[in-house]
mmCIF file of C-alpha atoms and ligand atoms in Angstrom:
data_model
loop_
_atom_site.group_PDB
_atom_site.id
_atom_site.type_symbol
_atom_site.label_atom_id
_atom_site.label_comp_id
_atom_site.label_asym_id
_atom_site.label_seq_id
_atom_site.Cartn_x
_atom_site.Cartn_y
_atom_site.Cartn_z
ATOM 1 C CA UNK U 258 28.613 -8.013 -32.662
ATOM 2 C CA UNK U 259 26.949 -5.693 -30.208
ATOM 3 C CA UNK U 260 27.428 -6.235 -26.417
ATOM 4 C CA UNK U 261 24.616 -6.515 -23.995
ATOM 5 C CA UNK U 262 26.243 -4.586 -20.639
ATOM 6 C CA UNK U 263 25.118 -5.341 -17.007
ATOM 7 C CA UNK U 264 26.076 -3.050 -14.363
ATOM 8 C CA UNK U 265 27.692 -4.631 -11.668
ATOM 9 C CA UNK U 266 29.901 -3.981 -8.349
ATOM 10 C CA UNK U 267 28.812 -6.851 -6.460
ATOM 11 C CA UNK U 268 28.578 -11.190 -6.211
ATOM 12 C CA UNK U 269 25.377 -11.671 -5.683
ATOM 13 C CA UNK U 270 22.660 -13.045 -6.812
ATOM 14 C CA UNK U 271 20.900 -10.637 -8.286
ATOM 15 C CA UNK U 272 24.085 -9.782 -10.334
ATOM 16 C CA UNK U 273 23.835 -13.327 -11.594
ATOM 17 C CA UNK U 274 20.542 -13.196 -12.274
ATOM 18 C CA UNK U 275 21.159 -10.310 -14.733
ATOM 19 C CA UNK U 276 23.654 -12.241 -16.472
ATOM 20 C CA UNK U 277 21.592 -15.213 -17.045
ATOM 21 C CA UNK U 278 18.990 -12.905 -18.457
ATOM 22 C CA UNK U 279 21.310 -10.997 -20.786
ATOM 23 C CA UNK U 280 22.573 -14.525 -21.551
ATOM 24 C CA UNK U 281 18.984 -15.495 -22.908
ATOM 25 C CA UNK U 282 18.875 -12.084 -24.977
ATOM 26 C CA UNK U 283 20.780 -13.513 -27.764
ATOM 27 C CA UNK U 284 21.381 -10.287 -28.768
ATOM 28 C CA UNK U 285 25.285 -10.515 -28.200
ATOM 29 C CA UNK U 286 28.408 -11.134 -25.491
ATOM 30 C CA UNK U 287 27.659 -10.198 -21.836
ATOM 31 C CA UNK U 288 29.818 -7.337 -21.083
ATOM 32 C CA UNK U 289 29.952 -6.578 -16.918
ATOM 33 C CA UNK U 290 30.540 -2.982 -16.370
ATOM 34 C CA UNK U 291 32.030 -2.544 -12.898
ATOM 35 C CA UNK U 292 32.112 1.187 -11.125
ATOM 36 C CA UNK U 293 33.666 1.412 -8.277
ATOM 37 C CA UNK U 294 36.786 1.914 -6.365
ATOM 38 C CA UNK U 295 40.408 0.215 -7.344
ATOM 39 C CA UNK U 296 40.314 -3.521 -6.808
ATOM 40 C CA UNK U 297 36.071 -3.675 -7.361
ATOM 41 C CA UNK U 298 36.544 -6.094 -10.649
ATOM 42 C CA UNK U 299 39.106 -7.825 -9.446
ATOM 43 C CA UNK U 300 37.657 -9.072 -6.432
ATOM 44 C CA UNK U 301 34.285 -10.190 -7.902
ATOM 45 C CA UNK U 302 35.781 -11.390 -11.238
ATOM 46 C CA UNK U 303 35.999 -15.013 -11.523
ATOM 47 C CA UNK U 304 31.857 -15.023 -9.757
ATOM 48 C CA UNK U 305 31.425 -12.867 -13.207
ATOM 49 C CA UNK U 306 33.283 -16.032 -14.971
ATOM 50 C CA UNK U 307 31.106 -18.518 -13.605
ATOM 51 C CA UNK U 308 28.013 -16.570 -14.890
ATOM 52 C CA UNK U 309 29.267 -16.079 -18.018
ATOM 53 C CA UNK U 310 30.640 -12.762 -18.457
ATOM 54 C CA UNK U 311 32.800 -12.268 -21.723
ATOM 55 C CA UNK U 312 34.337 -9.289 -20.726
ATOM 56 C CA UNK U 313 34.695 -6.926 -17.859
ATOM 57 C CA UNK U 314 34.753 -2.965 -18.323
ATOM 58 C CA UNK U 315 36.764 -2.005 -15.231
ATOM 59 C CA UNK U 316 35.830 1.651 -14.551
ATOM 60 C CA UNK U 317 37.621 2.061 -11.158
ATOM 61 C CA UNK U 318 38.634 5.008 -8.944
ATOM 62 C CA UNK U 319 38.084 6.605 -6.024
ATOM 63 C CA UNK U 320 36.302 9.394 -7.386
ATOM 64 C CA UNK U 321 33.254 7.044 -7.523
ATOM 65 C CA UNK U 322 32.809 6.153 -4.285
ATOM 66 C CA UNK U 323 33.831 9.635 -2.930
ATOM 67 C CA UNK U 324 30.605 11.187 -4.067
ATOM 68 C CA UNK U 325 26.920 10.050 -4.512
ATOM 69 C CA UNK U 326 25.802 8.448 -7.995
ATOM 70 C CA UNK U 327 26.383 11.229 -10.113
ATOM 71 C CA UNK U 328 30.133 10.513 -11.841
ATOM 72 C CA UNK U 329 29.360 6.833 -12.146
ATOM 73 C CA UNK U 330 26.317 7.956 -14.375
ATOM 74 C CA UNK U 331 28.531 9.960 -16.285
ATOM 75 C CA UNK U 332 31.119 6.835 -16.421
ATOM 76 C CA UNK U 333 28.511 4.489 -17.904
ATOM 77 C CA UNK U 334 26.811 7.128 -20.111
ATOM 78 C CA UNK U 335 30.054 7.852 -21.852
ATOM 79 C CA UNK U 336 30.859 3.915 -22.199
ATOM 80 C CA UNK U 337 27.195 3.658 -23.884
ATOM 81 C CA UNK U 338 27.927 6.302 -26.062
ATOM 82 C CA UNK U 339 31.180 4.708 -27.479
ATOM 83 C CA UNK U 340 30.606 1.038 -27.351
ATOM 84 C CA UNK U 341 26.974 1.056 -28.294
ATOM 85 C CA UNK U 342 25.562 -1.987 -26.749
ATOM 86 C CA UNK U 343 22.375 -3.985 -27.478
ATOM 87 C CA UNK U 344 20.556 -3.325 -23.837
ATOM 88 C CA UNK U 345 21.892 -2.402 -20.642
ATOM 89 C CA UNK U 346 20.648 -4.308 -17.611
ATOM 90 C CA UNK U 347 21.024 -2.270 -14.262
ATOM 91 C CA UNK U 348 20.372 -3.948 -10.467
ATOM 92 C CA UNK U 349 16.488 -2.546 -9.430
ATOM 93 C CA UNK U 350 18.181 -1.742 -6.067
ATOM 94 C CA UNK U 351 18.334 2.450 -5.123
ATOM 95 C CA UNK U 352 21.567 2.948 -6.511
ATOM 96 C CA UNK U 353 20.774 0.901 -9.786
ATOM 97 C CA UNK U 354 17.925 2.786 -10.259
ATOM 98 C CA UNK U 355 18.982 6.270 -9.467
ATOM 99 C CA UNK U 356 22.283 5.721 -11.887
ATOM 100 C CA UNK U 357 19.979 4.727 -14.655
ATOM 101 C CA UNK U 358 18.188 7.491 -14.106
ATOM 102 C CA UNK U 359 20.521 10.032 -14.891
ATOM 103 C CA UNK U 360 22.021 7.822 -17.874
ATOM 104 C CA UNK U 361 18.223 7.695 -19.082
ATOM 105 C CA UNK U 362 18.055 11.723 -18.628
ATOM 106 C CA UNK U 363 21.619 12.661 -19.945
ATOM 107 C CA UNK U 364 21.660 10.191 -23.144
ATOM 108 C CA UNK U 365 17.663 11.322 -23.945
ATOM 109 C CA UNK U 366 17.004 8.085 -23.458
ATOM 110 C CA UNK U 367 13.847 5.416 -22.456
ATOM 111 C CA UNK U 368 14.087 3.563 -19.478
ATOM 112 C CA UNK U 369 12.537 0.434 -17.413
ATOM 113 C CA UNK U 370 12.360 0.239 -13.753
ATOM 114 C CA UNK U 371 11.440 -2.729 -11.732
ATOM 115 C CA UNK U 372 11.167 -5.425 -14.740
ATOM 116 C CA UNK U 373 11.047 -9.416 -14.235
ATOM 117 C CA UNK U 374 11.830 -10.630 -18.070
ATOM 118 C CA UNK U 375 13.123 -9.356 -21.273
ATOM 119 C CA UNK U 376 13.124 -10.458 -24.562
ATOM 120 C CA UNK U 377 15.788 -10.698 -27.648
ATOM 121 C CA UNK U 378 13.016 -7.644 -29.311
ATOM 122 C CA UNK U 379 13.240 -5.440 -25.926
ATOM 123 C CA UNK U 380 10.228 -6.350 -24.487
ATOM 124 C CA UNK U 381 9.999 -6.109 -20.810
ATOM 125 C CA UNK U 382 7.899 -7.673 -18.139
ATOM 126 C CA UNK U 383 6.854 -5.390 -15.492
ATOM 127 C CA UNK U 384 4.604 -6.070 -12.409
ATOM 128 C CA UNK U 385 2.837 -2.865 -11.913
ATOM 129 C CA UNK U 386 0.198 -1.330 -9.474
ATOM 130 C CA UNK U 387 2.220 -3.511 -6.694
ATOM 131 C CA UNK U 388 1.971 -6.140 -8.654
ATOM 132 C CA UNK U 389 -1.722 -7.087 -9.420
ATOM 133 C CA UNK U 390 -1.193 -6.497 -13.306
ATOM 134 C CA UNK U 391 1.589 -7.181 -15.520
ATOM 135 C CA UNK U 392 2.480 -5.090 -18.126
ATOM 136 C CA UNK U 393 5.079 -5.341 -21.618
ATOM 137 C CA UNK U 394 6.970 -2.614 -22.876
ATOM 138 C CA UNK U 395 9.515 -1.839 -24.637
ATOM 139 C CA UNK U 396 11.661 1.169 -25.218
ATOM 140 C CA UNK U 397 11.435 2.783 -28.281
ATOM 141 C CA UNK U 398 13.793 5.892 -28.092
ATOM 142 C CA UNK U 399 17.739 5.258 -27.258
ATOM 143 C CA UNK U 400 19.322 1.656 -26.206
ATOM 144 C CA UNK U 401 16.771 -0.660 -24.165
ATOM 145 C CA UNK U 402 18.165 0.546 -20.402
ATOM 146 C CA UNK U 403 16.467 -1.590 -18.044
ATOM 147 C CA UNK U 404 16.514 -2.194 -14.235
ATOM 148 C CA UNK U 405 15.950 -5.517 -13.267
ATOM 149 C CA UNK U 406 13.862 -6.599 -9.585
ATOM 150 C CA UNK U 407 15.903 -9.369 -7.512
ATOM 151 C CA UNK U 408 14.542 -13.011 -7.789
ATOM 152 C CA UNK U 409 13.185 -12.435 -11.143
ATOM 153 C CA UNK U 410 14.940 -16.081 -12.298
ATOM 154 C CA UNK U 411 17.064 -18.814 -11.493
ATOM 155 C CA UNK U 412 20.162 -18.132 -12.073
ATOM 156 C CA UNK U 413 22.089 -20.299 -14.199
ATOM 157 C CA UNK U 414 25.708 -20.794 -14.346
ATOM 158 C CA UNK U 415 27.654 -20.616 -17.683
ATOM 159 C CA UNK U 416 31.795 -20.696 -17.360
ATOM 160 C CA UNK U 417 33.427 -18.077 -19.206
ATOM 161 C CA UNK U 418 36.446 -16.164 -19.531
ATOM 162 C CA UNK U 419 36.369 -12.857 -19.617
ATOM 163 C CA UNK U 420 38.726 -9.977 -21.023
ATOM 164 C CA UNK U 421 39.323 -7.359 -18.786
ATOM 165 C CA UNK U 422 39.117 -3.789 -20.634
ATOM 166 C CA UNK U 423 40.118 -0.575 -18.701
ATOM 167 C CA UNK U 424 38.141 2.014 -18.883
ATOM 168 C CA UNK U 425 39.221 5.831 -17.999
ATOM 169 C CA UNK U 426 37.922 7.440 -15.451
ATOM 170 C CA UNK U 427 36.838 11.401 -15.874
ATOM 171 C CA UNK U 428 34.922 12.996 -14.162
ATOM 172 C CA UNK U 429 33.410 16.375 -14.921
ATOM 173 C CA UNK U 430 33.109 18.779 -11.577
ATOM 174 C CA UNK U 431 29.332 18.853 -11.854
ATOM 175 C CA UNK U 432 29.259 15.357 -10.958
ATOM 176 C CA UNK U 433 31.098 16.080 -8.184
ATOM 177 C CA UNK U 434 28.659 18.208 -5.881
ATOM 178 C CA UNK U 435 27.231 15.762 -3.791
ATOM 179 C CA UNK U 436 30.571 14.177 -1.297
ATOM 180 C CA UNK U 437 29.829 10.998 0.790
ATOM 181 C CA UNK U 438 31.610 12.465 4.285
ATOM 182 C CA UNK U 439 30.709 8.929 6.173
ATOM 183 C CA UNK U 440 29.550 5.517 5.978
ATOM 184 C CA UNK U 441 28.126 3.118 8.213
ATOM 185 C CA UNK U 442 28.981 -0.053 7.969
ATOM 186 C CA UNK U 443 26.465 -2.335 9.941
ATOM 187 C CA UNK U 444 27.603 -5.325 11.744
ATOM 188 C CA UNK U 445 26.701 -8.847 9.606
ATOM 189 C CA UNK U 446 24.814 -10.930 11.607
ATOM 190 C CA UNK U 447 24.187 -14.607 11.262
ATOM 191 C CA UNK U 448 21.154 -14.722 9.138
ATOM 192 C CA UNK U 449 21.185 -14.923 5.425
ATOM 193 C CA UNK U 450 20.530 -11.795 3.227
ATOM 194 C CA UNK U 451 16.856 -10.967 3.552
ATOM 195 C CA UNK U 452 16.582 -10.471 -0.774
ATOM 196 C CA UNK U 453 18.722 -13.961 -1.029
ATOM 197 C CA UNK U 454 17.369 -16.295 2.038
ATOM 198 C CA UNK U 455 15.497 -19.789 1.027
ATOM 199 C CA UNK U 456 13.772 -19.485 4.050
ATOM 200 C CA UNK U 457 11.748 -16.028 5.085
ATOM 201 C CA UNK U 458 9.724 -15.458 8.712
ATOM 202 C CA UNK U 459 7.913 -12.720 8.520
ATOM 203 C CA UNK U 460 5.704 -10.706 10.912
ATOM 204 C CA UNK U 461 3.173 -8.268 11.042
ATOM 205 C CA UNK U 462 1.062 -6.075 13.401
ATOM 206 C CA UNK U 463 -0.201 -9.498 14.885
ATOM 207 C CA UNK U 464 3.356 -9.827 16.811
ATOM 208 C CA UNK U 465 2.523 -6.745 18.920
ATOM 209 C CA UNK U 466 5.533 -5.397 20.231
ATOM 210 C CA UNK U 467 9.162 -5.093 19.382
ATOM 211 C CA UNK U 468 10.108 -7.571 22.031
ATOM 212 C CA UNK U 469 7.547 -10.418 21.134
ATOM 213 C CA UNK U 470 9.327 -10.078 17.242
ATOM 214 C CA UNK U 471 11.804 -12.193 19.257
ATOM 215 C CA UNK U 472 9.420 -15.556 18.532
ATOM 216 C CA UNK U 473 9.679 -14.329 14.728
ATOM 217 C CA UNK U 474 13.219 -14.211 15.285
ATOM 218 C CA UNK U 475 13.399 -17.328 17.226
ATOM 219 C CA UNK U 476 11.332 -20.014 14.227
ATOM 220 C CA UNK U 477 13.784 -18.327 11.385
ATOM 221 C CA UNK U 478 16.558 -19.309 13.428
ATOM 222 C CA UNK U 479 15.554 -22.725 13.945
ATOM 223 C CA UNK U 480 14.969 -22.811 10.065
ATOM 224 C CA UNK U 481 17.950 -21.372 8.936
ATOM 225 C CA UNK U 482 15.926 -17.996 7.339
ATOM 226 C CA UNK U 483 15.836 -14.275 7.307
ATOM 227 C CA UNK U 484 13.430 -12.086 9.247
ATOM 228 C CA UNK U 485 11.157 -10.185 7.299
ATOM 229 C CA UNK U 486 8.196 -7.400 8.374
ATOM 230 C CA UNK U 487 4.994 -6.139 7.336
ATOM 231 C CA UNK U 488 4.947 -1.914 6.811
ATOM 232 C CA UNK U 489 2.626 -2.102 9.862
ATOM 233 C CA UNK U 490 4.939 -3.685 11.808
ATOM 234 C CA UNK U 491 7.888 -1.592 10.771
ATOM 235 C CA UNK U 492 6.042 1.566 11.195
ATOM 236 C CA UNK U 493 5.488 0.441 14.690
ATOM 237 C CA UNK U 494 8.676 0.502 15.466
ATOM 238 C CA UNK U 495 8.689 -3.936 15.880
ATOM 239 C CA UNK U 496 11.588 -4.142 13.216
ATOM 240 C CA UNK U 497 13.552 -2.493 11.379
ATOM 241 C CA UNK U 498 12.525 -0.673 8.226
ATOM 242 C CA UNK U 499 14.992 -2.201 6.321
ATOM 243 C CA UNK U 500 13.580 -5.573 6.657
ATOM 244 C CA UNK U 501 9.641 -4.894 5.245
ATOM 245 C CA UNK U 502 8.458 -6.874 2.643
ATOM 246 C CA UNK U 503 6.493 -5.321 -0.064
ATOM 247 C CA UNK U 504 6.087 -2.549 -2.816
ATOM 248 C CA UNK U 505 7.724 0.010 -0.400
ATOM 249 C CA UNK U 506 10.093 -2.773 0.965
ATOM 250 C CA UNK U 507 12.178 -5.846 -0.760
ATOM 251 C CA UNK U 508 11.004 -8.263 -2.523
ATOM 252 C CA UNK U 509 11.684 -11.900 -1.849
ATOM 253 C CA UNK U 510 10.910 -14.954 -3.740
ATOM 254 C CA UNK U 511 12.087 -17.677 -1.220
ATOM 255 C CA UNK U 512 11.145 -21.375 -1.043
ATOM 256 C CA UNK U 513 9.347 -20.891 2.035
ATOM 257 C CA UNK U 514 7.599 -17.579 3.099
ATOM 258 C CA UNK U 515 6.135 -17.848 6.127
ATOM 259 C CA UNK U 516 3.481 -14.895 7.361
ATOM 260 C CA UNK U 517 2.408 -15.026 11.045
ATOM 261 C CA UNK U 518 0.626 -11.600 12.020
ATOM 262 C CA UNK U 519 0.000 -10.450 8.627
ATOM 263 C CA UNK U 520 -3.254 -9.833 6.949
ATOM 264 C CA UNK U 521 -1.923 -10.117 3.296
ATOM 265 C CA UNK U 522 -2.683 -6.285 1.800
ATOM 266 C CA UNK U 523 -1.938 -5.800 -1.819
ATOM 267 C CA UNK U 524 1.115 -4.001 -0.524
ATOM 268 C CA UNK U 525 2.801 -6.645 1.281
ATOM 269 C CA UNK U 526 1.492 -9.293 -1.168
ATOM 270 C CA UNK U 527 3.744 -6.963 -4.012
ATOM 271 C CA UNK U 528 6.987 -8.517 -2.216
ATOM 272 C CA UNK U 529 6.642 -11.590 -1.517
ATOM 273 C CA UNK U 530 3.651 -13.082 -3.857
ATOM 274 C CA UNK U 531 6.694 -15.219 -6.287
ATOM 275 C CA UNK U 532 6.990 -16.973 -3.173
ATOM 276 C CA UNK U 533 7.174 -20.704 -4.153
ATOM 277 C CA UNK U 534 5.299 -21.879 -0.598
ATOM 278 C CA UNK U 535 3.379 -19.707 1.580
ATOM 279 C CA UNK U 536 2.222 -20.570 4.787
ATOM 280 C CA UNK U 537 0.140 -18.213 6.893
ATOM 281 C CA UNK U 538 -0.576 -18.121 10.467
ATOM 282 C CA UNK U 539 -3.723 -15.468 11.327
ATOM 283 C CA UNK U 540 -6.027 -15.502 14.212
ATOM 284 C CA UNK U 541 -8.714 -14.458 11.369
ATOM 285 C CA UNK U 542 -10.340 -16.956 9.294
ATOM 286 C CA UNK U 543 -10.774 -14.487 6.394
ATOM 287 C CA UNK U 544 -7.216 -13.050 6.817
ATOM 288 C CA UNK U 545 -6.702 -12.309 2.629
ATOM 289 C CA UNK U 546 -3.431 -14.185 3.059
ATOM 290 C CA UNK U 547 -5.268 -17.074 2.940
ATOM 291 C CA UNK U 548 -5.967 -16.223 -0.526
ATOM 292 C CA UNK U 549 -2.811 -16.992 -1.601
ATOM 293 C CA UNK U 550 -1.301 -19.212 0.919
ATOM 294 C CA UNK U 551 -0.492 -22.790 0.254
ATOM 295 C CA UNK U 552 -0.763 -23.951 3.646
ATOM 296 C CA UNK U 553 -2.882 -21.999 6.200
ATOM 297 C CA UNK U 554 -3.269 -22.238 9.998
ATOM 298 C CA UNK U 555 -6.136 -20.080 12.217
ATOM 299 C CA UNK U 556 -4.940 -19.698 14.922
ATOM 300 C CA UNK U 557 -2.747 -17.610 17.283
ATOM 301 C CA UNK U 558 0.576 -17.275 16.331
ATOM 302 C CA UNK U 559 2.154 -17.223 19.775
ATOM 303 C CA UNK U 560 0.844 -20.821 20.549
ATOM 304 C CA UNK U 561 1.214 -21.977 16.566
ATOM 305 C CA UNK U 562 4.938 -20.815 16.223
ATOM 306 C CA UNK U 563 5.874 -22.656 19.562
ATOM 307 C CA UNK U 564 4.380 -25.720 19.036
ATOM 308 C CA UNK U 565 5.761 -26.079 15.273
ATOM 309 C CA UNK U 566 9.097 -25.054 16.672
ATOM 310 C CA UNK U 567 9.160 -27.952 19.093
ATOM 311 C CA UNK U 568 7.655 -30.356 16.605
ATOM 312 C CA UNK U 569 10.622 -29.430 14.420
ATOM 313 C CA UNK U 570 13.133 -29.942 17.252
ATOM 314 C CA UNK U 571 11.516 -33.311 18.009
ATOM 315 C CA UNK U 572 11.931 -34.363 14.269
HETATM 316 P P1 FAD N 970 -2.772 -5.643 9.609
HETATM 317 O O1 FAD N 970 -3.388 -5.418 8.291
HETATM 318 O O2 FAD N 970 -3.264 -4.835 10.764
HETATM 319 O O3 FAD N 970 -2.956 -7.189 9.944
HETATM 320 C C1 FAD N 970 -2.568 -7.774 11.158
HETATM 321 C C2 FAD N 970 -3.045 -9.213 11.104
HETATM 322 O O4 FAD N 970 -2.577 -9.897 12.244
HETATM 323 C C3 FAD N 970 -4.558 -9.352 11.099
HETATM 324 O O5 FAD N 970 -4.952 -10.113 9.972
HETATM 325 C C4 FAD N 970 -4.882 -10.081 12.405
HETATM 326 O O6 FAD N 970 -5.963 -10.987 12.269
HETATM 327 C C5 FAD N 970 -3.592 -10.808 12.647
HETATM 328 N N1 FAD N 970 -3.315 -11.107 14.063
HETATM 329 C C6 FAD N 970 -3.392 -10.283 15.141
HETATM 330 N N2 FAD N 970 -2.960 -10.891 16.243
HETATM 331 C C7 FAD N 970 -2.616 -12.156 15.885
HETATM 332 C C8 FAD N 970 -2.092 -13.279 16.586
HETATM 333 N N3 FAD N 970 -1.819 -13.220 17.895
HETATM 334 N N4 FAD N 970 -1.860 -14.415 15.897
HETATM 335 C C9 FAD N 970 -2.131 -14.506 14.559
HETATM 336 N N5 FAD N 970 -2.611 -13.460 13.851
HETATM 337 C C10 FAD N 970 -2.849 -12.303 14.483
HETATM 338 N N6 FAD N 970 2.671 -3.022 3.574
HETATM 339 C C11 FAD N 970 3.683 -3.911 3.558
HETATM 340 O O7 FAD N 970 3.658 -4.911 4.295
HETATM 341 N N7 FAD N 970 4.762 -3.696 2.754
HETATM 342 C C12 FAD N 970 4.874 -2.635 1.927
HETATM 343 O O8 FAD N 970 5.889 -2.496 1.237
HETATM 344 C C13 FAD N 970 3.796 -1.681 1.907
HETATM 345 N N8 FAD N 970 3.841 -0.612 1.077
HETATM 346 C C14 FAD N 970 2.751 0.217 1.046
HETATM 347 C C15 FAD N 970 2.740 1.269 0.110
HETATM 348 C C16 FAD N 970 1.647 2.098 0.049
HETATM 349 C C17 FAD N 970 1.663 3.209 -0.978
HETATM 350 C C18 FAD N 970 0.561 1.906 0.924
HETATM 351 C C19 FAD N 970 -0.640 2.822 0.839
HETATM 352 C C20 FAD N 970 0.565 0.895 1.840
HETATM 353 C C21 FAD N 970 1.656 0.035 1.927
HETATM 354 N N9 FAD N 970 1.682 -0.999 2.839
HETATM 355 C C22 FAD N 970 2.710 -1.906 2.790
HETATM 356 C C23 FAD N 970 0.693 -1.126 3.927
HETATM 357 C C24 FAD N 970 -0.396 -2.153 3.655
HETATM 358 O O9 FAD N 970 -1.462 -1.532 2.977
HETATM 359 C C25 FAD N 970 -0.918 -2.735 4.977
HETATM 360 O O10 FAD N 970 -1.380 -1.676 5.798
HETATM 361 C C26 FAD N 970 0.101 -3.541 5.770
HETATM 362 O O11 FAD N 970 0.687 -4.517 4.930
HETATM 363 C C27 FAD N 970 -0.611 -4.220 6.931
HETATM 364 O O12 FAD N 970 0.342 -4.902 7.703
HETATM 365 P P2 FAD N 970 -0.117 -6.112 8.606
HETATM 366 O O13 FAD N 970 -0.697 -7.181 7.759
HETATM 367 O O14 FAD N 970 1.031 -6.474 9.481
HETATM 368 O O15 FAD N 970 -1.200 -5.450 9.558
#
């Protein structure tokens, strides 16, 4: 029976929200392929089990980590070629995306980027034109290759016990001309994972300055969230660009998204629309946020936020 692989280096959700899809495929076992450096499967092997991964490809040296995405393409489009699987499911994160890519390019081969469901047949879901219409496709030359957004689904846990296969690692030198000389590893702070969080507090131009993003800050705290930003409010220099919310930024799909500053453009809705409550807090009565918020205050968020914070303390 034909596998269905799903490129993987990491626990996380989104990794087991790939499995559960590939799960629902019915079109065979769930095969993990891991590429990274020695130890990678190991370490992240029984959170495979739990999501139920029949077998683990272990492609693991340190070639792949010494140079950009190039030789694990090469890794993955040589396992393709051999084992012939039924779809491969790749994370729609940069690396995920730029490795199927190349695999897409080097096996003459359609791809998917950015899908939300899949069927047994190979037909994909895709949100397109940031997300105001929804498309299905399907691939109709090569292996289904799909990348698949975070917080598509729930993910579901299945036990399993998978068979760990070793698979060679050679690399050709033309895979080899982009090194990695550094990395910088940033310093985990105390919130959750912005992609991951239940909880998301989110600004936008309305906060006005980097140092008022503190009251942002400050409410996510108290609810045990991540921060998240409008593309205003990142191009302003208020917050990081890693933490925008949108088409151009993540997208989230939290229990509670909570907008104070942000006037809800088609852009920022693209990231954060799945949402499964949305409150918004907007000086402007016809803020479009509105349009799609569940709960809605006018008002200004530096006397809203404050008062709901204490209200929450009180409680
Ligand atoms: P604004 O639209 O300026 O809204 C600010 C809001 O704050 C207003 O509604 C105002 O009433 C309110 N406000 C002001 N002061 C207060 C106060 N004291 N209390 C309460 N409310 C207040 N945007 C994204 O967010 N993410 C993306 O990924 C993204 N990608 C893009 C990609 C492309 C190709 C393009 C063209 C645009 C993209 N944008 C993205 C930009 C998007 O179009 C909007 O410009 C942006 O989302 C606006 O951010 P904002 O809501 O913070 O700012």
């Amino acid at each position: 029976m034909a596998e269905v692989f799903v490129v993987a280096n990491a626990a996380n959700k989104l990794t087991y929200e790939m499995l559960t899809m590939a799960r629902g495929l019915g079109m065979g076992d769930v095969a993990v392929v891991v590429l990274g450096a020695s130890g990678t499967a190991d370490s992240i092997a029984d959170n495979l089990a739990e999501y139920g991964a029949t077998k683990i490809y272990a492609a693991e040296d340190g070639v792949l980590e010494e140079f950009l995405v190039a030789p694990k393409a090469e890794v993955l489009a040589k396992l393709i070629t051999e084992h012939q699987p039924a779809a491969v499911l790749l994370p729609s994160v940069q690396e995920g995306k730029e490795i199927a890519a190349r695999v897409a390019v080097s096996l003459g081969n359609g791809l998917l980027t950015d899908i939300v469901g899949l069927t047994g047949e190979g037909v994909a879901t895709q949100p397109i034109f940031a997300g105001s219409t929804i498309v299905t496709s399907r691939v109709t030359k090569g292996i289904p290759l799909v990348t698949v957004r975070p917080n598509s689904l729930t993910p579901s846990p299945e036990a399993a016990t998978p068979e760990r296969v070793t698979v060679p690692v050679e690399v050709s030198d033309q895979a080899k001309l982009v090194a990695v000389t550094d990395r910088v590893t940033e310093a985990k702070g105390d919130r959750p994972e912005l992609t991951e969080a239940g909880v998301v507090v989110s600004g936008g131009r309305g906060v006005g300055s980097a140092e008022q993003f503190s009251v942002i800050e400050e409410f996510a705290d108290l609810l045990g969230g991540a921060v998240g930003a409008s593309r205003a409010a990142t191009d302003a220099g208020y917050y990081p660009h890693k933490f925008q919310v949108g088409q151009t930024g993540s997208t989230v799909s939290p229990q509670l998204y909570l907008a104070a500053g942000i006037s809800g453009a088609i852009q920022h809705r693209a990231g954060m629309q799945t949402s499964k409550t949305i409150v918004a807090i907007n000086k402007d009565d016809a803020a479009p946020i509105f349009d799609i918020a569940d709960f809605g205050v006018v008002g200004d968020l530096f006397k809203v936020l404050p008062q709901a914070a204490e209200t929450i303390k009180k409680s």
